């Protein structure tokens, strides 16, 4: 596995070593030993899997608050997404900054997103399957979100009219939330 740091402390792009032949391929998608050798110490307790049927579906920007916040290791196993992590740590020097990475079944890249970050993605193809490991259980009472097009954050999604859930349509702007982390 190759580990590439981003401009946001703790957000890491992981590219697995893929071994292919005429039968297909093999790769390690998770290795605690290799993660720890790269300085990434996580104990994942929950795996999640989503399907987005249409190109242009935008999910996010999501987070969980407080001690129920989650670190996530995300990847796309079918289709392609533009995956985004937003630094929501109020005292961070990169507060409100974001990184975007294309994750696809083809490139097999993963993104490690620590606690204190918002997360979202937009589908670049139809029929997208997205997997993520979380280091804390889902907690509805800690669930939070920020408007996908918040000008204070300014994520460049590459889309003007995404397909949103009713919940994501109503997400507040960051300025309406105050300090999240």
Short mmCIF file of C-alpha atoms in Angstrom, two decimals:
data_model
loop_
_atom_site.label_atom_id
_atom_site.label_comp_id
_atom_site.label_asym_id
_atom_site.label_seq_id
_atom_site.Cartn_x
_atom_site.Cartn_y
_atom_site.Cartn_z
CA UNK A 1 0.00 0.00 0.00
CA UNK A 2 1.12 3.52 -0.75
CA UNK A 3 0.13 6.31 1.65
CA UNK A 4 -0.10 9.88 0.34
CA UNK A 5 -0.61 12.72 2.80
CA UNK A 6 -2.90 15.57 1.79
CA UNK A 7 -2.91 19.22 2.82
CA UNK A 8 -5.28 18.27 5.67
CA UNK A 9 -3.53 16.67 8.62
CA UNK A 10 -4.61 13.05 8.97
CA UNK A 11 -6.45 12.81 5.65
CA UNK A 12 -4.53 10.22 3.65
CA UNK A 13 -5.00 8.75 0.18
CA UNK A 14 -4.27 5.02 0.22
CA UNK A 15 -3.45 3.22 -3.00
CA UNK A 16 -3.30 -0.56 -2.65
CA UNK A 17 -0.90 -2.84 -4.45
CA UNK A 18 -3.05 -4.70 -6.98
CA UNK A 19 -1.97 -8.03 -8.42
CA UNK A 20 -3.80 -8.96 -11.59
CA UNK A 21 -3.77 -11.66 -14.22
CA UNK A 22 -6.17 -13.20 -16.74
CA UNK A 23 -8.48 -14.30 -13.87
CA UNK A 24 -8.91 -10.83 -12.34
CA UNK A 25 -7.07 -9.23 -9.44
CA UNK A 26 -6.16 -9.52 -5.75
CA UNK A 27 -5.46 -6.71 -3.29
CA UNK A 28 -5.43 -6.02 0.41
CA UNK A 29 -8.08 -3.39 1.13
CA UNK A 30 -7.24 -3.27 4.84
CA UNK A 31 -4.16 -4.21 6.84
CA UNK A 32 -3.94 -3.01 10.41
CA UNK A 33 -0.19 -3.68 10.41
CA UNK A 34 0.43 -1.59 7.27
CA UNK A 35 -1.82 1.20 8.53
CA UNK A 36 0.04 1.34 11.84
CA UNK A 37 3.41 1.30 10.05
CA UNK A 38 2.13 4.42 8.23
CA UNK A 39 1.19 6.03 11.57
CA UNK A 40 -2.55 5.43 11.22
CA UNK A 41 -4.01 3.82 14.35
CA UNK A 42 -7.68 2.98 14.04
CA UNK A 43 -9.94 0.34 15.51
CA UNK A 44 -12.83 0.00 13.09
CA UNK A 45 -16.10 -1.26 14.58
CA UNK A 46 -18.63 -0.87 11.76
CA UNK A 47 -18.69 -1.35 7.98
CA UNK A 48 -21.22 0.51 5.83
CA UNK A 49 -22.23 -0.05 2.20
CA UNK A 50 -24.32 2.30 0.04
CA UNK A 51 -25.72 2.13 -3.48
CA UNK A 52 -26.43 5.26 -5.48
CA UNK A 53 -28.29 4.39 -8.66
CA UNK A 54 -27.79 7.60 -10.65
CA UNK A 55 -24.92 9.84 -11.70
CA UNK A 56 -25.16 13.14 -9.83
CA UNK A 57 -26.24 11.79 -6.43
CA UNK A 58 -24.59 13.86 -3.72
CA UNK A 59 -24.36 12.53 -0.17
CA UNK A 60 -23.10 14.92 2.46
CA UNK A 61 -21.52 16.83 3.97
CA UNK A 62 -22.01 14.52 6.99
CA UNK A 63 -20.39 14.11 10.42
CA UNK A 64 -21.11 12.88 13.92
CA UNK A 65 -20.57 15.27 16.83
CA UNK A 66 -18.66 14.99 20.08
CA UNK A 67 -17.31 11.76 21.48
CA UNK A 68 -19.49 9.87 19.01
CA UNK A 69 -17.60 11.33 16.03
CA UNK A 70 -16.26 8.87 13.48
CA UNK A 71 -13.07 8.34 11.54
CA UNK A 72 -13.78 6.67 8.19
CA UNK A 73 -11.83 4.67 5.64
CA UNK A 74 -13.82 4.99 2.40
CA UNK A 75 -13.65 3.41 -1.05
CA UNK A 76 -15.73 2.95 -4.17
CA UNK A 77 -16.08 -0.64 -5.40
CA UNK A 78 -18.41 0.00 -8.34
CA UNK A 79 -18.49 3.11 -10.52
CA UNK A 80 -16.76 6.34 -9.48
CA UNK A 81 -17.19 9.22 -7.04
CA UNK A 82 -15.60 12.53 -6.20
CA UNK A 83 -14.98 12.08 -2.48
CA UNK A 84 -14.58 15.12 -0.21
CA UNK A 85 -13.23 15.61 3.33
CA UNK A 86 -13.75 18.99 5.06
CA UNK A 87 -11.80 20.05 8.14
CA UNK A 88 -14.37 21.06 10.78
CA UNK A 89 -11.93 21.31 13.71
CA UNK A 90 -12.43 24.89 14.85
CA UNK A 91 -8.89 25.30 16.22
CA UNK A 92 -7.20 23.68 13.20
CA UNK A 93 -4.98 25.78 10.89
CA UNK A 94 -6.86 24.18 7.97
CA UNK A 95 -10.36 24.80 9.39
CA UNK A 96 -12.98 24.91 6.59
CA UNK A 97 -10.49 23.66 3.99
CA UNK A 98 -11.26 20.56 1.96
CA UNK A 99 -9.69 17.95 -0.28
CA UNK A 100 -11.34 16.03 -3.09
CA UNK A 101 -10.19 12.71 -4.53
CA UNK A 102 -11.67 10.58 -7.27
CA UNK A 103 -12.30 7.10 -5.90
CA UNK A 104 -13.35 4.41 -8.34
CA UNK A 105 -13.62 0.70 -8.87
CA UNK A 106 -10.90 1.15 -11.46
CA UNK A 107 -8.29 3.08 -9.43
CA UNK A 108 -9.10 1.27 -6.15
CA UNK A 109 -7.92 4.23 -4.08
CA UNK A 110 -9.19 4.77 -0.55
CA UNK A 111 -9.41 7.86 1.61
CA UNK A 112 -8.70 7.87 5.35
CA UNK A 113 -10.70 10.60 7.07
CA UNK A 114 -10.04 11.19 10.79
CA UNK A 115 -12.52 12.37 13.41
CA UNK A 116 -13.29 16.07 13.23
CA UNK A 117 -13.96 16.12 9.50
CA UNK A 118 -17.10 16.35 7.42
CA UNK A 119 -17.46 13.87 4.57
CA UNK A 120 -19.41 13.71 1.35
CA UNK A 121 -19.29 12.42 -2.19
CA UNK A 122 -20.95 12.94 -5.54
CA UNK A 123 -21.39 10.06 -7.97
CA UNK A 124 -19.63 10.40 -11.32
CA UNK A 125 -21.34 7.35 -12.83
CA UNK A 126 -24.61 5.44 -12.50
CA UNK A 127 -24.75 2.44 -10.17
CA UNK A 128 -22.15 3.40 -7.57
CA UNK A 129 -21.38 1.15 -4.62
CA UNK A 130 -19.49 2.80 -1.80
CA UNK A 131 -17.98 1.15 1.27
CA UNK A 132 -16.67 2.65 4.45
CA UNK A 133 -15.25 1.47 7.72
CA UNK A 134 -16.00 3.57 10.81
CA UNK A 135 -14.19 3.63 14.14
CA UNK A 136 -17.36 4.48 16.08
CA UNK A 137 -20.92 3.23 15.80
CA UNK A 138 -23.61 5.25 14.07
CA UNK A 139 -25.40 7.43 16.64
CA UNK A 140 -28.54 9.21 15.36
CA UNK A 141 -28.45 11.72 18.23
CA UNK A 142 -24.93 12.83 17.18
CA UNK A 143 -25.71 12.96 13.45
CA UNK A 144 -24.98 16.26 11.73
CA UNK A 145 -24.62 17.79 8.31
CA UNK A 146 -23.67 20.94 6.45
CA UNK A 147 -25.20 22.25 3.24
CA UNK A 148 -23.37 20.77 0.24
CA UNK A 149 -23.00 24.18 -1.42
CA UNK A 150 -22.03 26.22 1.64
CA UNK A 151 -20.09 29.21 0.22
CA UNK A 152 -18.02 29.46 3.40
CA UNK A 153 -16.49 26.08 2.53
CA UNK A 154 -16.71 26.31 -1.27
CA UNK A 155 -16.38 22.68 -2.30
CA UNK A 156 -16.05 22.37 -6.07
CA UNK A 157 -18.29 19.38 -6.71
CA UNK A 158 -18.42 19.83 -10.49
CA UNK A 159 -22.23 19.80 -10.43
CA UNK A 160 -24.91 22.48 -10.03
CA UNK A 161 -28.08 20.47 -9.47
CA UNK A 162 -27.23 17.28 -7.59
CA UNK A 163 -29.72 14.63 -6.55
CA UNK A 164 -30.07 15.08 -2.77
CA UNK A 165 -31.92 13.32 0.01
CA UNK A 166 -34.65 15.30 1.78
CA UNK A 167 -32.37 15.40 4.82
CA UNK A 168 -29.38 16.78 2.89
CA UNK A 169 -31.58 19.45 1.22
CA UNK A 170 -32.28 20.83 4.71
CA UNK A 171 -28.73 20.73 6.09
CA UNK A 172 -27.77 24.09 7.62
CA UNK A 173 -24.87 26.29 6.62
CA UNK A 174 -21.76 26.07 8.79
CA UNK A 175 -22.38 29.61 10.09
CA UNK A 176 -25.70 28.40 11.52
CA UNK A 177 -24.02 25.62 13.50
CA UNK A 178 -21.28 27.42 15.33
CA UNK A 179 -18.39 25.30 16.58
CA UNK A 180 -18.83 21.67 15.50
CA UNK A 181 -15.53 20.20 16.76
#
